[in-house]
């Protein structure tokens, strides 16, 4: 049957190269056995050629066949189940990796330990830096505090020295000593004694009739009576305003043989009054020394 | 077709549900996914070759996943987990590429 078909076909289409080859082959060999061998060759060759084309085509064909008409078979269902699991795991993994903490979530234990160590180191470094900066800040604050304190002390000292030097006004408790020289017998040295006595008793600021008494004050007798203090002539009554401890100053003047008794012997009237508030407001100009300079710089 | 639908449904479900991965499974999931991908590519190639067998596919799929997870587990216990995971991924990647090449020859004849 097949032999007849093939020969018929070859007879009908001799222009096909393959068929012509097959037709030519038997002619070269012997006739009778050639029929059988040709038939065998044809039988073997035809299926081989057919299978070749079928196999190369079926790659796609099988894919299309498997894809389009959806058949519910056991194999399809099982594969679908497994692929469902695969897709599920894939999606879950992708989702968890793309989370915010995905970098740490997927990391292994040693990596996590290393990251933790690095963070600890970093924290330590930052702590050190913070400590250093805080120390620096404290130091700066202290130094500015010290500068402020020194400035305050300087101002205070200047004020105290100003009181002693007579360049600033002063007020405080003290006494008022009034000497009325009715007979004109009071001389400069008596007043100087009074000033010395007051100083010895702790007087801190003294003024006589509007003239401030300081370390360099000098007293002199004037020709026409009266006394000059630092070249300023003053007249009786001599009014001393003294700042100091009244309980010390008054007894110092009143001691037997002291200033008051000496002056009263000269017919002068002496009154001593305590006061809670004495104002010494006579000033002296601060004088810059010509040659002496401070050596504390 | 049903199989492709299964894959798509799985991806969608995973994206929608977003379950918390248990901490025990967490290190093994990525490797298991790669192993399963390898099995799927192998199955696709077998289908194109015409020698696909569902029983073989199921067994290879499951054994791939289990062996991959086991290797990672063992590596973690031995202290070479990172290196072993890398090795597994490399091997599976090579297999996936060769399977993909076979599939490509079938589909595109090139």
Short mmCIF file of C-alpha atoms in Angstrom, two decimals:
data_model
loop_
_atom_site.label_atom_id
_atom_site.label_comp_id
_atom_site.label_asym_id
_atom_site.label_seq_id
_atom_site.Cartn_x
_atom_site.Cartn_y
_atom_site.Cartn_z
CA UNK A 1 0.00 0.00 0.00
CA UNK A 2 2.57 2.50 1.07
CA UNK A 3 4.88 1.49 -1.74
CA UNK A 4 2.19 2.14 -4.23
CA UNK A 5 1.31 5.44 -2.66
CA UNK A 6 4.90 6.58 -2.63
CA UNK A 7 5.59 5.55 -6.15
CA UNK A 8 2.43 7.23 -7.22
CA UNK A 9 3.37 10.35 -5.41
CA UNK A 10 6.87 10.32 -6.87
CA UNK A 11 5.40 9.76 -10.25
CA UNK A 12 3.04 12.63 -9.83
CA UNK A 13 5.63 15.11 -8.52
CA UNK A 14 8.97 14.35 -10.05
CA UNK A 15 10.12 17.99 -9.73
CA UNK A 16 10.66 17.66 -5.92
CA UNK A 17 14.39 17.11 -5.36
CA UNK A 18 14.00 14.71 -2.52
CA UNK A 19 11.56 12.55 -4.30
CA UNK A 20 13.66 12.60 -7.45
CA UNK A 21 16.66 11.47 -5.45
CA UNK A 22 14.72 8.60 -4.04
CA UNK A 23 13.51 7.74 -7.52
CA UNK A 24 16.99 7.85 -8.92
CA UNK A 25 18.50 5.70 -6.23
CA UNK A 26 16.72 2.49 -7.17
CA UNK A 27 17.58 2.88 -10.82
CA UNK A 28 21.29 2.65 -10.15
CA UNK A 29 21.06 -0.57 -8.12
CA UNK A 30 19.56 -3.94 -9.18
CA UNK A 31 15.86 -4.04 -9.94
CA UNK A 32 14.28 -6.72 -7.82
CA UNK A 33 16.02 -6.27 -4.51
CA UNK A 34 16.01 -2.61 -5.16
CA UNK A 35 12.28 -2.55 -4.75
CA UNK A 36 12.53 -3.95 -1.26
CA UNK A 37 15.44 -1.77 -0.21
CA UNK A 38 13.77 1.29 -1.64
CA UNK A 39 10.64 0.45 0.22
CA UNK A 40 12.61 0.08 3.44
CA UNK A 41 14.45 3.30 2.86
CA UNK A 42 11.25 5.09 2.16
CA UNK A 43 9.59 3.56 5.18
CA UNK A 44 12.49 4.56 7.40
CA UNK A 45 13.02 7.95 5.82
CA UNK A 46 9.50 9.16 5.80
CA UNK A 47 8.84 8.76 9.51
CA UNK A 48 12.23 10.28 10.36
CA UNK A 49 11.56 13.35 8.29
CA UNK A 50 8.05 13.59 9.64
CA UNK A 51 9.15 13.22 13.25
CA UNK A 52 11.83 15.86 12.78
CA UNK A 53 9.36 18.45 11.61
CA UNK A 54 6.86 17.37 14.23
CA UNK A 55 9.37 17.67 17.09
CA UNK A 56 10.68 21.08 16.11
CA UNK A 57 7.18 22.36 15.72
CA UNK A 58 5.78 20.86 18.86
CA UNK A 59 7.97 23.00 21.13
CA UNK A 60 5.74 25.92 20.30
CA UNK A 61 2.71 23.88 19.53
CA UNK A 62 2.79 22.14 22.87
CA UNK A 63 3.22 25.47 24.59
CA UNK A 64 0.25 26.92 22.73
CA UNK A 65 -1.78 23.77 23.26
CA UNK A 66 -0.98 23.74 26.96
CA UNK A 67 -1.76 27.44 27.26
CA UNK A 68 -4.91 28.00 25.38
CA UNK A 69 -7.62 25.44 25.80
CA UNK A 70 -7.58 25.37 29.60
CA UNK A 71 -7.95 21.78 30.60
CA UNK A 72 -8.51 20.81 34.18
CA UNK A 73 -6.31 17.79 34.62
CA UNK A 74 -4.59 16.40 37.66
CA UNK A 75 -1.18 17.50 36.39
CA UNK A 76 -2.36 21.01 35.71
CA UNK A 77 -3.93 21.30 39.14
CA UNK A 78 -0.88 20.02 40.98
CA UNK A 79 1.46 22.27 39.02
CA UNK A 80 -0.89 25.19 39.63
CA UNK A 81 -0.78 24.49 43.35
CA UNK A 82 3.01 24.40 43.42
CA UNK A 83 3.27 27.53 41.30
CA UNK A 84 0.81 29.23 43.64
CA UNK A 85 3.17 28.44 46.48
CA UNK A 86 6.11 29.75 44.46
CA UNK A 87 4.32 32.97 43.56
CA UNK A 88 3.18 33.47 47.12
CA UNK A 89 6.67 32.99 48.54
CA UNK A 90 8.15 35.23 45.86
CA UNK A 91 5.71 38.04 46.58
CA UNK A 92 6.12 37.74 50.34
CA UNK A 93 9.89 37.78 50.05
CA UNK A 94 9.89 40.76 47.71
CA UNK A 95 7.46 42.61 49.95
CA UNK A 96 9.47 41.95 53.10
CA UNK A 97 12.72 42.89 51.37
CA UNK A 98 11.32 46.16 50.11
CA UNK A 99 10.13 47.09 53.59
CA UNK A 100 11.81 49.95 55.38
CA UNK A 101 13.77 47.67 57.66
CA UNK A 102 14.41 45.24 54.85
CA UNK A 103 18.14 45.84 55.05
CA UNK A 104 18.22 44.53 58.60
CA UNK A 105 15.48 41.96 58.17
CA UNK A 106 17.38 39.94 55.61
CA UNK A 107 20.74 40.31 57.33
CA UNK A 108 22.44 37.38 58.97
CA UNK A 109 23.39 37.20 62.59
CA UNK A 110 27.07 38.05 62.12
CA UNK A 111 26.17 40.99 59.92
CA UNK A 112 23.76 42.24 62.55
CA UNK A 113 26.43 41.89 65.21
CA UNK A 114 28.89 43.82 63.06
CA UNK A 115 26.33 46.57 62.40
CA UNK A 116 25.61 46.75 66.11
CA UNK A 117 29.32 47.03 66.88
CA UNK A 118 29.73 49.80 64.37
CA UNK A 119 26.80 51.65 65.86
CA UNK A 120 28.26 51.25 69.33
CA UNK A 121 31.61 52.60 68.16
CA UNK A 122 29.91 55.51 66.52
CA UNK A 123 27.90 56.23 69.64
CA UNK A 124 31.07 56.10 71.71
CA UNK A 125 32.84 58.51 69.40
CA UNK A 126 29.93 60.92 69.46
CA UNK A 127 29.73 60.68 73.25
CA UNK A 128 33.43 61.51 73.50
CA UNK A 129 33.01 64.43 71.18
CA UNK A 130 30.03 65.68 73.17
CA UNK A 131 31.99 65.34 76.41
CA UNK A 132 34.87 67.34 74.97
CA UNK A 133 32.56 70.07 73.73
CA UNK A 134 30.81 70.27 77.08
CA UNK A 135 34.14 70.56 78.88
CA UNK A 136 35.12 73.33 76.52
CA UNK A 137 31.85 75.12 77.15
CA UNK A 138 32.25 74.84 80.92
CA UNK A 139 35.77 76.16 80.64
CA UNK A 140 34.66 79.12 78.59
CA UNK A 141 31.82 79.86 80.98
CA UNK A 142 34.18 79.66 83.94
CA UNK A 143 36.72 81.91 82.33
CA UNK A 144 34.08 84.47 81.44
CA UNK A 145 32.75 84.18 84.98
CA UNK A 146 36.23 84.72 86.30
CA UNK A 147 36.73 87.72 84.06
CA UNK A 148 33.42 89.14 85.25
CA UNK A 149 34.39 88.51 88.87
CA UNK A 150 37.75 90.13 88.38
CA UNK A 151 36.11 93.12 86.79
CA UNK A 152 33.69 93.41 89.72
CA UNK A 153 36.50 93.19 92.21
CA UNK A 154 38.43 95.80 90.33
CA UNK A 155 35.45 98.15 90.39
CA UNK A 156 34.98 97.52 94.11
CA UNK A 157 38.64 98.12 94.82
CA UNK A 158 38.61 101.26 92.73
CA UNK A 159 35.68 102.51 94.78
CA UNK A 160 37.42 101.73 98.06
CA UNK A 161 40.64 103.33 96.90
CA UNK A 162 38.62 106.25 95.59
CA UNK A 163 37.21 106.81 99.06
CA UNK A 164 40.68 106.80 100.52
CA UNK A 165 42.06 109.01 97.78
CA UNK A 166 39.11 111.37 97.99
CA UNK A 167 38.06 111.01 94.38
CA UNK A 168 34.58 109.67 95.17
CA UNK A 169 31.94 110.75 97.65
CA UNK A 170 31.27 108.55 100.67
CA UNK A 171 28.54 108.12 103.20
CA UNK A 172 28.05 106.12 106.34
CA UNK A 173 27.85 106.37 110.12
CA UNK A 174 30.25 108.68 111.86
CA UNK A 175 30.52 111.87 113.88
CA UNK A 176 30.54 115.58 113.40
CA UNK A 177 33.24 117.49 115.28
CA UNK A 178 32.67 121.22 115.54
CA UNK A 179 35.40 123.51 116.91
CA UNK A 180 34.50 127.11 117.56
CA UNK A 181 37.60 129.20 117.95
CA UNK A 182 36.28 132.23 119.82
CA UNK A 183 39.66 133.64 120.84
CA UNK A 184 41.61 132.83 117.71
CA UNK A 185 43.94 130.53 119.53
CA UNK A 186 43.40 127.38 117.58
CA UNK A 187 46.32 126.64 115.34
CA UNK A 188 46.95 124.29 112.53
CA UNK A 189 48.81 121.75 114.58
CA UNK A 190 45.83 121.35 116.89
CA UNK A 191 43.62 120.56 113.97
CA UNK A 192 46.26 118.20 112.65
CA UNK A 193 46.29 116.46 116.02
CA UNK A 194 42.55 116.10 115.79
CA UNK A 195 42.85 114.58 112.30
CA UNK A 196 45.59 112.20 113.42
CA UNK A 197 43.51 111.13 116.37
CA UNK A 198 40.53 110.51 114.15
CA UNK A 199 42.64 108.50 111.74
CA UNK A 200 44.11 106.49 114.54
CA UNK A 201 40.58 105.72 115.72
CA UNK A 202 39.67 104.33 112.32
CA UNK A 203 38.22 107.29 110.43
CA UNK A 204 37.78 106.37 106.81
CA UNK A 205 36.78 109.65 105.20
CA UNK A 206 37.20 113.15 106.59
CA UNK A 207 36.32 116.56 105.33
CA UNK A 208 36.85 119.90 106.98
CA UNK A 209 34.64 122.81 105.92
CA UNK A 210 34.24 121.43 102.44
CA UNK A 211 37.83 120.30 101.97
CA UNK A 212 38.53 116.60 101.71
CA UNK A 213 41.28 115.35 103.95
CA UNK A 214 43.48 112.75 102.30
CA UNK A 215 46.91 111.26 102.84
CA UNK A 216 48.74 114.19 101.30
CA UNK A 217 46.72 116.91 103.02
CA UNK A 218 48.69 119.65 104.71
CA UNK A 219 47.56 122.28 107.17
CA UNK A 220 49.15 125.67 107.73
CA UNK A 221 48.49 128.73 109.84
CA UNK A 222 47.37 131.77 107.91
CA UNK A 223 48.84 135.13 108.65
CA UNK A 224 45.57 136.91 109.50
CA UNK A 225 44.36 134.11 111.74
CA UNK A 226 42.60 130.99 110.67
CA UNK A 227 43.97 127.91 109.01
CA UNK A 228 44.49 126.75 105.43
CA UNK A 229 43.93 123.16 104.40
CA UNK A 230 45.71 122.18 101.22
CA UNK A 231 45.98 125.88 100.49
CA UNK A 232 42.25 126.54 101.00
CA UNK A 233 41.67 129.00 103.78
CA UNK A 234 39.00 127.95 106.18
CA UNK A 235 37.48 129.91 109.06
CA UNK A 236 36.05 129.09 112.38
CA UNK A 237 33.94 127.21 113.19
CA UNK A 238 35.88 124.25 111.94
CA UNK A 239 33.39 121.56 111.11
CA UNK A 240 34.78 118.06 110.70
CA UNK A 241 32.64 115.42 109.03
CA UNK A 242 34.09 112.03 109.80
CA UNK A 243 32.95 108.61 108.63
CA UNK A 244 33.94 105.72 110.86
CA UNK A 245 32.71 103.78 113.84
CA UNK A 246 31.11 106.41 116.12
CA UNK A 247 31.70 104.32 119.26
CA UNK A 248 35.46 104.41 118.51
CA UNK A 249 35.75 107.95 117.22
CA UNK A 250 34.01 109.79 120.03
CA UNK A 251 35.97 108.28 122.94
CA UNK A 252 39.19 108.77 120.98
CA UNK A 253 38.51 112.51 120.98
CA UNK A 254 37.31 112.67 124.56
CA UNK A 255 40.09 110.77 126.29
CA UNK A 256 41.72 112.69 129.16
CA UNK A 257 44.51 114.86 127.82
CA UNK A 258 43.18 114.26 124.34
CA UNK A 259 42.09 116.53 121.54
CA UNK A 260 38.96 117.91 123.18
CA UNK A 261 40.63 118.73 126.47
CA UNK A 262 43.57 120.37 124.72
CA UNK A 263 41.28 122.53 122.60
CA UNK A 264 39.09 123.48 125.54
CA UNK A 265 42.23 124.54 127.36
CA UNK A 266 42.70 127.02 124.49
CA UNK A 267 39.22 128.44 125.13
CA UNK A 268 37.68 126.77 122.10
CA UNK A 269 34.23 125.25 122.15
CA UNK A 270 34.21 121.66 121.00
CA UNK A 271 31.11 119.60 120.30
CA UNK A 272 31.05 116.01 119.13
CA UNK A 273 27.84 114.57 117.68
CA UNK A 274 27.21 111.08 116.54
CA UNK A 275 25.18 110.52 113.39
CA UNK A 276 23.92 107.48 111.58
CA UNK A 277 24.49 109.08 108.25
CA UNK A 278 27.38 111.34 107.43
CA UNK A 279 27.89 112.41 103.89
CA UNK A 280 31.39 113.27 102.79
CA UNK A 281 30.94 114.79 99.36
CA UNK A 282 33.94 117.04 98.98
CA UNK A 283 36.11 115.63 96.20
CA UNK A 284 39.66 115.87 95.08
CA UNK A 285 40.75 115.52 91.53
CA UNK A 286 42.51 112.27 90.78
CA UNK A 287 46.05 113.18 90.00
CA UNK A 288 48.06 111.11 87.61
CA UNK A 289 51.58 110.70 88.97
CA UNK A 290 54.23 112.03 86.65
CA UNK A 291 56.81 109.30 87.06
CA UNK A 292 55.46 106.46 89.12
CA UNK A 293 53.72 103.74 87.16
CA UNK A 294 51.93 100.67 88.39
CA UNK A 295 54.26 97.69 88.44
CA UNK A 296 51.51 95.10 88.58
CA UNK A 297 50.95 94.95 84.83
CA UNK B 1 -3.09 27.64 31.58
CA UNK B 2 -4.30 26.61 34.98
CA UNK B 3 -0.66 26.49 36.11
CA UNK B 4 0.02 30.04 34.90
CA UNK B 5 -3.16 31.16 36.60
CA UNK B 6 -1.91 29.51 39.80
CA UNK B 7 1.34 31.49 39.62
CA UNK B 8 -0.47 34.79 39.01
CA UNK B 9 -2.96 34.15 41.80
CA UNK B 10 -0.09 33.27 44.15
CA UNK B 11 1.75 36.52 43.43
CA UNK B 12 -1.41 38.58 43.86
CA UNK B 13 -2.30 36.81 47.09
CA UNK B 14 1.19 37.31 48.47
CA UNK B 15 1.08 41.00 47.66
CA UNK B 16 -2.40 41.49 49.07
CA UNK B 17 -2.13 39.43 52.24
CA UNK B 18 1.44 40.43 53.16
CA UNK B 19 1.81 37.88 55.92
CA UNK B 20 4.52 38.22 58.52
CA UNK B 21 7.24 35.72 57.69
CA UNK B 22 7.94 33.58 60.74
CA UNK B 23 11.43 34.14 62.04
CA UNK B 24 12.25 30.44 61.75
CA UNK B 25 11.49 30.32 58.03
CA UNK B 26 12.92 33.72 57.22
CA UNK B 27 16.49 32.80 56.22
CA UNK B 28 15.29 29.89 54.06
CA UNK B 29 12.55 31.59 52.09
CA UNK B 30 14.73 33.34 49.48
CA UNK B 31 16.76 30.21 48.78
CA UNK B 32 13.59 28.12 48.63
CA UNK B 33 12.10 30.54 46.13
CA UNK B 34 15.18 30.33 43.92
CA UNK B 35 15.16 26.52 44.10
CA UNK B 36 11.48 26.45 43.16
CA UNK B 37 12.21 28.75 40.24
CA UNK B 38 14.84 26.28 39.09
CA UNK B 39 12.31 23.43 39.27
CA UNK B 40 9.77 25.46 37.33
CA UNK B 41 12.24 26.23 34.56
CA UNK B 42 13.19 22.58 34.43
CA UNK B 43 9.53 21.62 34.18
CA UNK B 44 8.93 24.11 31.40
CA UNK B 45 11.86 22.72 29.46
CA UNK B 46 10.59 19.18 29.96
CA UNK B 47 7.19 20.21 28.72
CA UNK B 48 8.71 21.70 25.58
CA UNK B 49 10.78 18.56 25.15
CA UNK B 50 7.60 16.55 25.43
CA UNK B 51 8.84 14.51 28.36
CA UNK B 52 6.98 16.38 31.06
CA UNK B 53 5.70 14.22 33.88
CA UNK B 54 3.75 15.77 36.69
CA UNK B 55 5.01 13.29 39.26
CA UNK B 56 8.62 14.08 38.40
CA UNK B 57 7.85 17.78 38.51
CA UNK B 58 6.26 17.61 41.95
CA UNK B 59 9.08 15.54 43.38
CA UNK B 60 11.81 17.71 41.88
CA UNK B 61 10.05 20.89 43.00
CA UNK B 62 9.66 19.78 46.59
CA UNK B 63 13.07 18.13 46.84
CA UNK B 64 14.74 21.23 45.39
CA UNK B 65 13.10 23.44 48.01
CA UNK B 66 13.85 21.08 50.87
CA UNK B 67 17.47 20.47 49.88
CA UNK B 68 18.14 24.16 49.39
CA UNK B 69 16.67 24.99 52.80
CA UNK B 70 18.60 22.13 54.34
CA UNK B 71 21.90 23.37 52.88
CA UNK B 72 21.27 26.85 54.24
CA UNK B 73 20.29 25.44 57.62
CA UNK B 74 23.42 23.31 57.73
CA UNK B 75 25.54 26.27 56.65
CA UNK B 76 24.10 28.40 59.43
CA UNK B 77 24.90 25.67 61.94
CA UNK B 78 28.45 25.36 60.60
CA UNK B 79 28.99 29.11 60.56
CA UNK B 80 29.34 29.32 56.78
CA UNK B 81 25.72 30.17 56.06
CA UNK B 82 26.46 33.20 53.89
CA UNK B 83 28.96 31.37 51.71
CA UNK B 84 26.78 28.29 51.31
CA UNK B 85 23.75 30.37 50.37
CA UNK B 86 25.85 32.13 47.77
CA UNK B 87 26.99 28.75 46.44
CA UNK B 88 23.44 27.44 46.24
CA UNK B 89 22.27 30.55 44.45
CA UNK B 90 25.14 30.30 41.97
CA UNK B 91 24.45 26.64 41.18
CA UNK B 92 20.72 27.18 40.83
CA UNK B 93 21.38 30.24 38.69
CA UNK B 94 23.55 28.23 36.32
CA UNK B 95 20.83 25.58 36.03
CA UNK B 96 18.17 28.20 35.43
CA UNK B 97 20.28 29.74 32.68
CA UNK B 98 20.89 26.44 30.93
CA UNK B 99 17.20 25.52 31.15
CA UNK B 100 16.29 28.96 29.88
CA UNK B 101 18.67 28.44 26.95
CA UNK B 102 16.93 25.15 26.06
CA UNK B 103 13.53 26.80 26.32
CA UNK B 104 14.72 29.63 24.13
CA UNK B 105 15.89 27.18 21.46
CA UNK B 106 12.47 25.60 21.47
CA UNK B 107 10.50 28.80 21.39
CA UNK B 108 12.61 30.98 19.14
CA UNK B 109 14.66 28.25 17.41
CA UNK B 110 17.78 30.26 18.11
#
